Amino acid sequence: MKHLSDSELLLQASGEGSLEGALHVAACARCRARQGVLERRLQEVAVAVRSAGPSAPAAPAWRGAVWAAGAVATVLLVLIASRPAAPSEAPDPRFTPGAVNASVTRESVCSANAESAVGIPPARAMVVFHRYSIARPEPRKYEVDYLVPPELGGTADPDNLWPQPYTKGVWNARVKDALEDRLRAMVCNREMDLSVAQRELSRDWIDAYKRYFHTDRPLTDHAGFTKDRPWE
Amino acid sequence: MSQRQQRLHRVVRALSPRDRACLALKSEGFTYREIGEIVGVSLGSVASSIAKTLEKIERMEARQR
């Protein structure tokens, strides 16, 4: 039996390998074990790369590696410049299905030390724009927003991020921010389970807004609601 | 920073600019296909670059044992 190479196993682990390879991995304990080792190592290296951010003390060559991601992300703008922009009020579930941290609980969400949204690194924002085929995203026009916000257990995985326009239509980033605050308050007041709040946001946030604010249109007060920072 | 982390950093520092870019982008959550589009190589080349980096780390750790 011919086993898969390391690079083929890595592709399989990210769901980008061939069907033939997937069938082999499913039937081959040795390949599965090797794949597990590779994934663990990749995870460790990724943590090391992320932890050595631009502000961390590091040798110039290492900082260059991290900056390379930003530079390459800029190149990405050029590569996708010819694609049509497709901003939308609602995230596309194919690109943004939502991702939550399973260890987050109501107690941690509602504690004084609860997670709050942090800025999305430029390279990761580029992943999101790329997925949505948005060429040349204009500064301050979008919020690279969490579908499920960290305040409700959402992660910064690209699967949980989408480019939400501030200005396109009435169902914009400011309005969603108001819904997020409302749902978090309900979770912390024990009026709603955390998992329900996460589901409401990841399934159809506009429908959820209409139900929780009892309106078919965004409330006037929410048009100027500001919680998260725009992408720039 | 632990000794192991320092060793990891040394391996990464010694990579070619393209291999470092592939690794940095992978750590940011890009898929192999997306990295390939950015860097201008095939998806297989990106996976191969990262597999070689992991192999270097394995060799380095084997030497430390």
PDB file of C-alpha atoms in Angstrom, chain A residues 79-230:
ATOM      1  CA  LEU A  79      -4.461  39.723  -7.337  1.00  0.00           C
ATOM      2  CA  ILE A  80      -8.172  40.014  -6.624  1.00  0.00           C
ATOM      3  CA  ALA A  81      -8.584  43.528  -8.009  1.00  0.00           C
ATOM      4  CA  SER A  82     -10.287  42.289 -11.132  1.00  0.00           C
ATOM      5  CA  ARG A  83     -13.017  40.437  -9.278  1.00  0.00           C
ATOM      6  CA  PRO A  84     -16.433  42.018  -8.786  1.00  0.00           C
ATOM      7  CA  ALA A  85     -17.106  43.418  -5.340  1.00  0.00           C
ATOM      8  CA  ALA A  86     -19.927  41.602  -3.608  1.00  0.00           C
ATOM      9  CA  PRO A  87     -20.637  43.239  -0.254  1.00  0.00           C
ATOM     10  CA  SER A  88     -23.725  41.989   1.445  1.00  0.00           C
ATOM     11  CA  GLU A  89     -25.834  42.725   4.472  1.00  0.00           C
ATOM     12  CA  ALA A  90     -25.864  39.080   5.543  1.00  0.00           C
ATOM     13  CA  PRO A  91     -22.803  36.808   5.619  1.00  0.00           C
ATOM     14  CA  ASP A  92     -22.579  33.978   3.125  1.00  0.00           C
ATOM     15  CA  PRO A  93     -22.837  30.738   5.130  1.00  0.00           C
ATOM     16  CA  ARG A  94     -20.431  29.056   2.690  1.00  0.00           C
ATOM     17  CA  PHE A  95     -17.651  31.425   3.739  1.00  0.00           C
ATOM     18  CA  THR A  96     -18.794  32.376   7.221  1.00  0.00           C
ATOM     19  CA  PRO A  97     -20.593  29.508   8.918  1.00  0.00           C
ATOM     20  CA  GLY A  98     -19.620  30.863  12.355  1.00  0.00           C
ATOM     21  CA  ALA A  99     -17.146  29.428  14.872  1.00  0.00           C
ATOM     22  CA  VAL A 100     -17.381  29.427  18.651  1.00  0.00           C
ATOM     23  CA  ASN A 101     -15.097  28.454  21.490  1.00  0.00           C
ATOM     24  CA  ALA A 102     -16.780  25.451  23.100  1.00  0.00           C
ATOM     25  CA  SER A 103     -15.173  26.158  26.477  1.00  0.00           C
ATOM     26  CA  VAL A 104     -16.890  29.537  26.855  1.00  0.00           C
ATOM     27  CA  THR A 105     -19.751  29.555  29.355  1.00  0.00           C
ATOM     28  CA  ARG A 106     -22.379  32.018  30.489  1.00  0.00           C
ATOM     29  CA  GLU A 107     -20.236  32.735  33.545  1.00  0.00           C
ATOM     30  CA  SER A 108     -17.154  33.585  31.516  1.00  0.00           C
ATOM     31  CA  VAL A 109     -19.167  35.646  29.022  1.00  0.00           C
ATOM     32  CA  CYS A 110     -20.736  37.688  31.806  1.00  0.00           C
ATOM     33  CA  SER A 111     -17.673  38.068  34.035  1.00  0.00           C
ATOM     34  CA  ALA A 112     -15.764  41.310  34.346  1.00  0.00           C
ATOM     35  CA  ASN A 113     -12.843  39.696  32.506  1.00  0.00           C
ATOM     36  CA  ALA A 114     -14.940  38.548  29.565  1.00  0.00           C
ATOM     37  CA  GLU A 115     -13.362  38.388  26.115  1.00  0.00           C
ATOM     38  CA  SER A 116     -13.880  41.452  24.004  1.00  0.00           C
ATOM     39  CA  ALA A 117     -13.410  41.957  20.308  1.00  0.00           C
ATOM     40  CA  VAL A 118      -9.871  42.709  19.214  1.00  0.00           C
ATOM     41  CA  GLY A 119      -8.719  44.138  15.916  1.00  0.00           C
ATOM     42  CA  ILE A 120      -8.386  41.589  13.147  1.00  0.00           C
ATOM     43  CA  PRO A 121      -4.794  41.324  11.821  1.00  0.00           C
ATOM     44  CA  PRO A 122      -4.536  42.706   8.256  1.00  0.00           C
ATOM     45  CA  ALA A 123      -3.535  39.364   6.765  1.00  0.00           C
ATOM     46  CA  ARG A 124      -6.576  37.690   8.297  1.00  0.00           C
ATOM     47  CA  ALA A 125      -8.836  40.503   7.105  1.00  0.00           C
ATOM     48  CA  MET A 126      -7.468  39.876   3.627  1.00  0.00           C
ATOM     49  CA  VAL A 127      -8.533  36.230   3.863  1.00  0.00           C
ATOM     50  CA  VAL A 128     -12.042  37.418   4.571  1.00  0.00           C
ATOM     51  CA  PHE A 129     -12.125  39.979   1.749  1.00  0.00           C
ATOM     52  CA  HIS A 130     -10.665  37.371  -0.576  1.00  0.00           C
ATOM     53  CA  ARG A 131     -13.375  34.850   0.288  1.00  0.00           C
ATOM     54  CA  TYR A 132     -16.025  37.450  -0.510  1.00  0.00           C
ATOM     55  CA  SER A 133     -14.261  38.523  -3.721  1.00  0.00           C
ATOM     56  CA  ILE A 134     -14.066  42.104  -2.509  1.00  0.00           C
ATOM     57  CA  ALA A 135     -11.435  43.974  -4.468  1.00  0.00           C
ATOM     58  CA  ARG A 136      -9.824  47.091  -3.019  1.00  0.00           C
ATOM     59  CA  PRO A 137     -11.847  47.304   0.207  1.00  0.00           C
ATOM     60  CA  GLU A 138     -12.231  50.968   1.017  1.00  0.00           C
ATOM     61  CA  PRO A 139     -10.963  52.010   4.451  1.00  0.00           C
ATOM     62  CA  ARG A 140     -13.683  52.736   7.014  1.00  0.00           C
ATOM     63  CA  LYS A 141     -16.401  51.369   4.713  1.00  0.00           C
ATOM     64  CA  TYR A 142     -16.397  47.930   6.300  1.00  0.00           C
ATOM     65  CA  GLU A 143     -16.144  46.323   9.631  1.00  0.00           C
ATOM     66  CA  VAL A 144     -14.452  42.916   9.436  1.00  0.00           C
ATOM     67  CA  ASP A 145     -16.958  41.663  11.903  1.00  0.00           C
ATOM     68  CA  TYR A 146     -17.332  38.573  13.986  1.00  0.00           C
ATOM     69  CA  LEU A 147     -20.516  36.727  13.074  1.00  0.00           C
ATOM     70  CA  VAL A 148     -20.657  35.490  16.656  1.00  0.00           C
ATOM     71  CA  PRO A 149     -18.767  38.138  18.666  1.00  0.00           C
ATOM     72  CA  PRO A 150     -16.080  37.165  21.220  1.00  0.00           C
ATOM     73  CA  GLU A 151     -18.362  38.640  23.888  1.00  0.00           C
ATOM     74  CA  LEU A 152     -20.638  35.673  23.122  1.00  0.00           C
ATOM     75  CA  GLY A 153     -17.922  33.071  22.621  1.00  0.00           C
ATOM     76  CA  GLY A 154     -17.134  33.612  18.927  1.00  0.00           C
ATOM     77  CA  THR A 155     -13.574  32.999  17.731  1.00  0.00           C
ATOM     78  CA  ALA A 156     -11.326  35.013  15.399  1.00  0.00           C
ATOM     79  CA  ASP A 157     -11.225  32.137  12.920  1.00  0.00           C
ATOM     80  CA  PRO A 158     -11.900  33.287   9.325  1.00  0.00           C
ATOM     81  CA  ASP A 159     -14.966  31.025   9.407  1.00  0.00           C
ATOM     82  CA  ASN A 160     -16.442  33.443  11.950  1.00  0.00           C
ATOM     83  CA  LEU A 161     -15.487  36.668  10.168  1.00  0.00           C
ATOM     84  CA  TRP A 162     -17.099  38.564   7.330  1.00  0.00           C
ATOM     85  CA  PRO A 163     -16.815  41.988   5.737  1.00  0.00           C
ATOM     86  CA  GLN A 164     -19.856  43.853   6.924  1.00  0.00           C
ATOM     87  CA  PRO A 165     -20.506  47.163   5.146  1.00  0.00           C
ATOM     88  CA  TYR A 166     -21.314  50.218   7.241  1.00  0.00           C
ATOM     89  CA  THR A 167     -23.199  51.944   4.504  1.00  0.00           C
ATOM     90  CA  LYS A 168     -24.782  49.301   2.307  1.00  0.00           C
ATOM     91  CA  GLY A 169     -28.484  49.147   3.068  1.00  0.00           C
ATOM     92  CA  VAL A 170     -30.105  49.620   6.410  1.00  0.00           C
ATOM     93  CA  TRP A 171     -28.963  46.295   7.875  1.00  0.00           C
ATOM     94  CA  ASN A 172     -25.389  47.380   8.482  1.00  0.00           C
ATOM     95  CA  ALA A 173     -22.618  46.770  11.024  1.00  0.00           C
ATOM     96  CA  ARG A 174     -23.913  49.357  13.504  1.00  0.00           C
ATOM     97  CA  VAL A 175     -27.313  47.726  13.631  1.00  0.00           C
ATOM     98  CA  LYS A 176     -25.817  44.279  14.213  1.00  0.00           C
ATOM     99  CA  ASP A 177     -23.675  45.653  17.046  1.00  0.00           C
ATOM    100  CA  ALA A 178     -26.890  46.745  18.788  1.00  0.00           C
ATOM    101  CA  LEU A 179     -28.324  43.223  18.456  1.00  0.00           C
ATOM    102  CA  GLU A 180     -25.135  41.687  19.872  1.00  0.00           C
ATOM    103  CA  ASP A 181     -25.401  43.893  22.942  1.00  0.00           C
ATOM    104  CA  ARG A 182     -29.037  43.009  23.370  1.00  0.00           C
ATOM    105  CA  LEU A 183     -28.397  39.249  23.163  1.00  0.00           C
ATOM    106  CA  ARG A 184     -25.468  39.420  25.568  1.00  0.00           C
ATOM    107  CA  ALA A 185     -27.627  41.289  28.067  1.00  0.00           C
ATOM    108  CA  MET A 186     -30.286  38.578  27.726  1.00  0.00           C
ATOM    109  CA  VAL A 187     -27.691  35.836  28.286  1.00  0.00           C
ATOM    110  CA  CYS A 188     -26.320  37.573  31.364  1.00  0.00           C
ATOM    111  CA  ASN A 189     -29.830  38.197  32.718  1.00  0.00           C
ATOM    112  CA  ARG A 190     -30.509  34.455  32.294  1.00  0.00           C
ATOM    113  CA  GLU A 191     -33.256  35.164  29.789  1.00  0.00           C
ATOM    114  CA  MET A 192     -31.468  33.165  27.068  1.00  0.00           C
ATOM    115  CA  ASP A 193     -28.983  30.294  26.827  1.00  0.00           C
ATOM    116  CA  LEU A 194     -25.577  31.195  25.430  1.00  0.00           C
ATOM    117  CA  SER A 195     -25.915  28.548  22.706  1.00  0.00           C
ATOM    118  CA  VAL A 196     -29.227  30.067  21.605  1.00  0.00           C
ATOM    119  CA  ALA A 197     -27.665  33.536  21.328  1.00  0.00           C
ATOM    120  CA  GLN A 198     -24.801  32.082  19.268  1.00  0.00           C
ATOM    121  CA  ARG A 199     -27.263  30.269  17.005  1.00  0.00           C
ATOM    122  CA  GLU A 200     -29.441  33.350  16.532  1.00  0.00           C
ATOM    123  CA  LEU A 201     -26.436  35.327  15.292  1.00  0.00           C
ATOM    124  CA  SER A 202     -24.949  32.632  13.075  1.00  0.00           C
ATOM    125  CA  ARG A 203     -28.251  31.563  11.465  1.00  0.00           C
ATOM    126  CA  ASP A 204     -29.814  34.864  10.379  1.00  0.00           C
ATOM    127  CA  TRP A 205     -28.926  37.948  12.378  1.00  0.00           C
ATOM    128  CA  ILE A 206     -31.365  40.218  10.493  1.00  0.00           C
ATOM    129  CA  ASP A 207     -34.283  37.933  11.270  1.00  0.00           C
ATOM    130  CA  ALA A 208     -33.110  37.788  14.905  1.00  0.00           C
ATOM    131  CA  TYR A 209     -32.937  41.593  15.078  1.00  0.00           C
ATOM    132  CA  LYS A 210     -36.523  41.876  13.825  1.00  0.00           C
ATOM    133  CA  ARG A 211     -37.764  39.415  16.425  1.00  0.00           C
ATOM    134  CA  TYR A 212     -35.851  40.753  19.402  1.00  0.00           C
ATOM    135  CA  PHE A 213     -36.511  44.414  18.690  1.00  0.00           C
ATOM    136  CA  HIS A 214     -40.057  43.795  17.406  1.00  0.00           C
ATOM    137  CA  THR A 215     -39.569  45.766  14.228  1.00  0.00           C
ATOM    138  CA  ASP A 216     -39.216  45.246  10.491  1.00  0.00           C
ATOM    139  CA  ARG A 217     -36.738  48.107  10.192  1.00  0.00           C
ATOM    140  CA  PRO A 218     -33.620  48.998  12.217  1.00  0.00           C
ATOM    141  CA  LEU A 219     -34.440  51.373  15.066  1.00  0.00           C
ATOM    142  CA  THR A 220     -33.285  54.947  14.516  1.00  0.00           C
ATOM    143  CA  ASP A 221     -31.172  54.857  17.679  1.00  0.00           C
ATOM    144  CA  HIS A 222     -29.155  51.973  16.279  1.00  0.00           C
ATOM    145  CA  ALA A 223     -28.094  53.719  13.084  1.00  0.00           C
ATOM    146  CA  GLY A 224     -25.329  55.477  15.009  1.00  0.00           C
ATOM    147  CA  PHE A 225     -24.518  52.624  17.373  1.00  0.00           C
ATOM    148  CA  THR A 226     -20.751  52.172  17.588  1.00  0.00           C
ATOM    149  CA  LYS A 227     -19.044  49.312  19.329  1.00  0.00           C
ATOM    150  CA  ASP A 228     -16.416  47.794  17.056  1.00  0.00           C
ATOM    151  CA  ARG A 229     -13.767  49.523  14.998  1.00  0.00           C
ATOM    152  CA  PRO A 230     -14.017  49.900  11.224  1.00  0.00           C
TER     153      PRO A 230
END
